[in-house]
Amino acid sequence: MTSRPLVAVLQFPGSNCEYETASVVRESGMDAAIYRWNQCKELSDSDPDAFILPGGFSFQDRVRAGAVAAKEEIMDLVFNKAQSGKPVLGICNGAQILAESGLVPGWENGRIESALAANHIHGRSGYLSRWVFLRVKKRALRISPWLQMIGSNPIPVPIAHAEGRFVFAEKDSHRVRECTALAYCDENGTETSDYPVNPNGSFMNLAGIMNREGNVLAMMPHPERAFWMWQIPPWIPGTWGDRRTSMNHDPAMAASKGPGALFFRSLANHFMIP
Amino acid sequence: MDLRDKLKKVIRERNLAMTLPEAEKLAGYVGRMPTPLELHLFDTMWSEHCSYKSSKPVLKQLPTQASNVVVGPGEDAGIVRFCTFDGVDWDLVVAHESHNHPSQVLPVEGAATGIGGIVRDVYCMGAKVTGSLDLLRFGDPTGVSGEGARAICRGVVEGIWKYGNALGVPNLGGDTRFHEGYDDNCLVNVVALGFVRHDRIAHSFVPEEAHTEQYVLILAGKPTDDTGFGGATFASADLEDKTEKGAVQVADPFLKRVLSEANRNVLDLLFEKEIPFGFKDLGAGGIACVTSELAAHGGLGIHVDLDKVPISIQGLPPEVIACAETQERYGLAVPESIAQEILDIYNISFELPRLFPGGGASIIGSFTKEPVYRVVHRGIEVAGAPINCITEGIVYEREWKPSPVPLTEPDNRHVDPPSDLKKMLLSLDGASRSPIWSYYDSEVQGTTHFRPGEADACVTVPIKGCKAGLAVSGDGNPWFGQLEPFLAGAHAVGEAVRNVVATGAVPIAATDCLNYGNPEKPDVFWQFRRGVEGIAHACRNLGLESEGEHPLPIVSGNVSFYNQSSSGGSIPPSPIVAVFGRIDDFTRATDLSLKTPGNIIILVGPREDEFGGSLYYRSCLEHSGGKVPLFRGELEYEMARFVLDCTEAGISQSVHDISEGGLALAAVEMALATRKDARRGVILDKGFKDPVFLYSETPGYLIEMSPEDWEGISAKPDFASPIGKVTDNFSISSNNWKLNLSEVLEEYTTLLDRIIWREELSE
């Protein structure tokens, strides 16, 4: 009998989504353990199969969101494991840490090539909590262990951040296309760069980027908050809205999975968990 | 100079709030001229904010006991039983406070520390904090002091999101009202809630065991500075001098988050080892209050050494070290034998000294059998008071004088539903609150089922694997308060109960924050008394959980007096109430969006001609009216029962309570909440343009159900009747008028954003 794969959820000072993230990993048929930032040895000894950097405000967003955490010793270990191909997911503040550590887009080893700037778009600046729709780009769907089960239909998930606007140099557009994993779109899958479909002014509507191999994914939206059907707002449009509406007052809603579950299901599938 | 003169002088020089007789009382306790530290300690303990010296005799009227109450008012937070799951009993912990004065002076910091303080009250009962909400009252952003009101509103919202979002506690909404009576004195009331295992409740006193084993006092968190020195006293004064900014504390949600994680490890260790302990957060009065109260309430003395306190500013006098209200600190009373292990959790495992220079945990005192509160600084005793005087209360019987507001009515009540509804929807009180909520993280922790605005109350699923849902709502109508203080109190309870009931949850507890002007003014004290009477009356009528056997218990709360402007004008009487409910199966919880064309809308609650303070009078007739809707206790109870029964039976497809703007606006709000790709509307059966039918704010509910389900109800109560149908047309209409909602949707959704944040003030 094979043991369940172990997913390490890292806790930095100021992380605040580590418990629910670990919980949805377990609900997806894998083991999860939370490692504090100074538990390098414990993390190394347990040799996890995958890593998640959860949301929050690590180190108080000092300097820039994610900048200090990226320099912690524990990230050296994550960096090496990522290089060796282990799946790594950064959610929200975790995505900011991955960008600051140079793991994404990872064009040049360890160099910081992207930034997550303060939300700024005509219509709304500043911290924003909102449900958005995402679509997975074709190449990402094929290669990323975090995305394979999502398919081509748009999925609703919430965002909650003040600094989530991916910024790249215009000359890098071509390379960016290759590392694009998730893009903001409307409920029909149509991308526009207007608020609120693009909620923060992100370059090329980027909601998530990956490294070249696709094993490292940095995404601003929170899939762990769309893991259960009952977490989806009653007003969500589209096909997920239809499913949500049809489950109104149905006791089965309590155990029914939502679109966010697909990210974790993809990982379990990657590990051949039935 | 005799003692009396010395006391007079010191009160003046130290800018103390205590009166001369109070200072003489203190001198009597210690048997000499009190030390500066003693003076500042008692100045805080006897402030209105901490001592309830004016309000205590009146608050006795509030029902605080019921069969589900575990801890009533008195400790940092109230506790009621919630549910049993998987062999574990879970209790709900709730606290409710005001942070009005600090928020008026420094809105961002004031609102942030408001959350910081209230979540500490829940944490220190041993609970995990799973939600907070803010009940906000601002001045008129379009009025003469509009610029200030808008800036305060923006600042308060910023303080809330910057603190609450970073802390990782979901914001469960609350309410926001605008009224020129708050131009000079905004209200920022804060509620926090959490859950604790019934066998793991922490208490805020040193345990019995400390009589036989040496216990020490550990101070954990931020290094002490001079912020908030005199904060509680400041909160109890009127806002004549806005320069007292030093009395506002500075919050640090980052440190709080790490500290909470460390606390959780510490408490788990103590419970697992079955070591009794005392745990209390540092709020008003800082170290002085926490050390003296932990000892006094456990029947012991304490010896505190201020040289052991980590401080971040050198050279602070002892009374400042002892009484400053530096945020993000906790006091823990534990046996000396376990102290080192606990210090290591804070200082080594969680690296507090690295994360916050000067921060960490240290032993700063030991408990003594000698019943004395003793504080030493640089080898000199700077306080030495008999411990029992710490718990000695102080009470004033305030005078009161009825000052009812004369009733007036407008001369004519013109009715034009499309235009009236538009005016109400696009008013400050009628417009969508989503621009405010969009700054709040309502979903962290992953337990949120209904976010703010999706149902009448937020609903969360707080205990993993358990189907019990929690519903919470906070309310209070200043327009009622201005006209009729008793009904304002009663309806604050009534409205919050209706909001919770509309989702299908049974109210199990309530908290209150009583915001008024200067209690030394007899007319203000009358308003306060009437408000409390109103709350008590409503709670006695709405004991739904015990089927009327017990009242709805008030388990925590706060009184905030001296809410007034420099010109002496008081705020409208503002009793604000939060109600907490439980729904055994959260999948039955009902939101407010209309679902199925062809369904019928049931009106619960006959309409009465009572428009005092109504949105219709204010927005459409520019009149405040006089006759506030009556609070009909028995009917309220029966209506709530009926709504709960319908939800229980699974026949309510959407529910919304009737409040501002009456039945017509309630129906519009149900339509506005629908999916953008499945829009719904309402067609009313009655064609006539009757203001009472359309706009009366007599309490009630609207329920959407199928015609068959309505027919299937065997005993239809006479207070319920069908009044309209759900359509697939995004409008509200009757046979002779119609309002297309797509015309107003955008403006309704963005109105507050445009006025408050973008300062678009056309007209």
CSV table of N, CA and C in Angstrom, one decimal, chain A residues 84 128 135 170 272:
chain,number,residue,atom,x,y,z
A,84,SER,N,14.0,20.9,-8.6
A,84,SER,CA,14.0,19.5,-8.8
A,84,SER,C,12.7,19.0,-9.4
A,128,LEU,N,-9.0,45.0,-2.4
A,128,LEU,CA,-10.3,44.6,-3.0
A,128,LEU,C,-10.6,43.1,-2.7
A,135,ARG,N,-9.7,31.7,-16.3
A,135,ARG,CA,-9.6,30.6,-17.3
A,135,ARG,C,-8.1,30.2,-17.3
A,170,GLU,N,7.1,45.5,-21.1
A,170,GLU,CA,6.4,45.3,-22.3
A,170,GLU,C,7.1,44.4,-23.3
A,272,MET,N,-1.5,10.4,-8.7
A,272,MET,CA,-2.2,9.2,-8.9
A,272,MET,C,-3.1,8.7,-7.8
